[in-house]
Amino acid sequence: EAAVAIKPDKHEALSNWGNALADLAELQSDPKLYEQACAKYEAAVAIKPDKHEALSNWGTALANLAKLQSDPKLYEQACAKYEAAVAIKPDMHEALSNWGGALAHLFHLNGDKSILPEVENLAIRAQKLSGKPSYNLACAFALQDKKADCQAQLLKCKEAGTLPTSAHLKADLDLKNYWDKDWFKLLTAQ
């Protein structure tokens, strides 16, 4: 805040301020702090429209706020920020991955299966850019009931060390159709 008071057009300070507010919002599950973080990202992007990191972080703040409030419109806004970040920096695999994740959350709210191929496409693009197996891709397969693809992707993630904890897997609604399957129980038995 002091840095911006001295130099109001310091987009880096605004973006970092947004990051600090978003981190605090996550710790406290506070919607107002997420809204403040979004305002800082918006101010940073107003000064430097091609600041892809601020756009991506803004998307994440919106997605986290959407999750707290179960608000599909906020997920749509988050997706727009990720899309803008990727338009500026097409190899930003984090934004692609987060974009797909936001769409998956949106699917859970509205049940619109027509968005699932896009979730898969974004996860594939992110995986190619990162060079690592993608848990989001496994989830995209699961949401489309592509059991063999999901299982294979989860195993690749396990081998690469990119698989979330067993507790996460057992709570992830994307995978709920597999929670009672023997192969899934073996995967999470740790």
mmCIF file of C-alpha atoms in Angstrom, residues 67 135 139 163-173 175 179 184 188:
data_model
loop_
_atom_site.group_PDB
_atom_site.id
_atom_site.type_symbol
_atom_site.label_atom_id
_atom_site.label_comp_id
_atom_site.label_asym_id
_atom_site.label_seq_id
_atom_site.Cartn_x
_atom_site.Cartn_y
_atom_site.Cartn_z
ATOM 1 C CA LYS A 67 -16.091 -21.696 -4.884
ATOM 2 C CA TYR A 135 -4.255 -34.609 -12.578
ATOM 3 C CA CYS A 139 -10.449 -35.508 -13.692
ATOM 4 C CA LEU A 163 -0.820 -37.121 -7.738
ATOM 5 C CA PRO A 164 -2.585 -35.291 -4.893
ATOM 6 C CA THR A 165 -2.914 -36.893 -1.469
ATOM 7 C CA SER A 166 -5.188 -39.861 -0.896
ATOM 8 C CA ALA A 167 -7.462 -37.630 1.190
ATOM 9 C CA HIS A 168 -7.801 -35.245 -1.760
ATOM 10 C CA LEU A 169 -8.564 -38.070 -4.179
ATOM 11 C CA LYS A 170 -11.191 -39.549 -1.865
ATOM 12 C CA ALA A 171 -12.928 -36.169 -1.588
ATOM 13 C CA ASP A 172 -12.656 -34.996 -5.205
ATOM 14 C CA LEU A 173 -16.164 -34.971 -6.671
ATOM 15 C CA LEU A 175 -13.695 -38.885 -9.205
ATOM 16 C CA TRP A 179 -14.453 -44.102 -5.172
ATOM 17 C CA PHE A 184 -9.194 -46.629 -6.998
ATOM 18 C CA THR A 188 -5.529 -44.330 -2.493
#
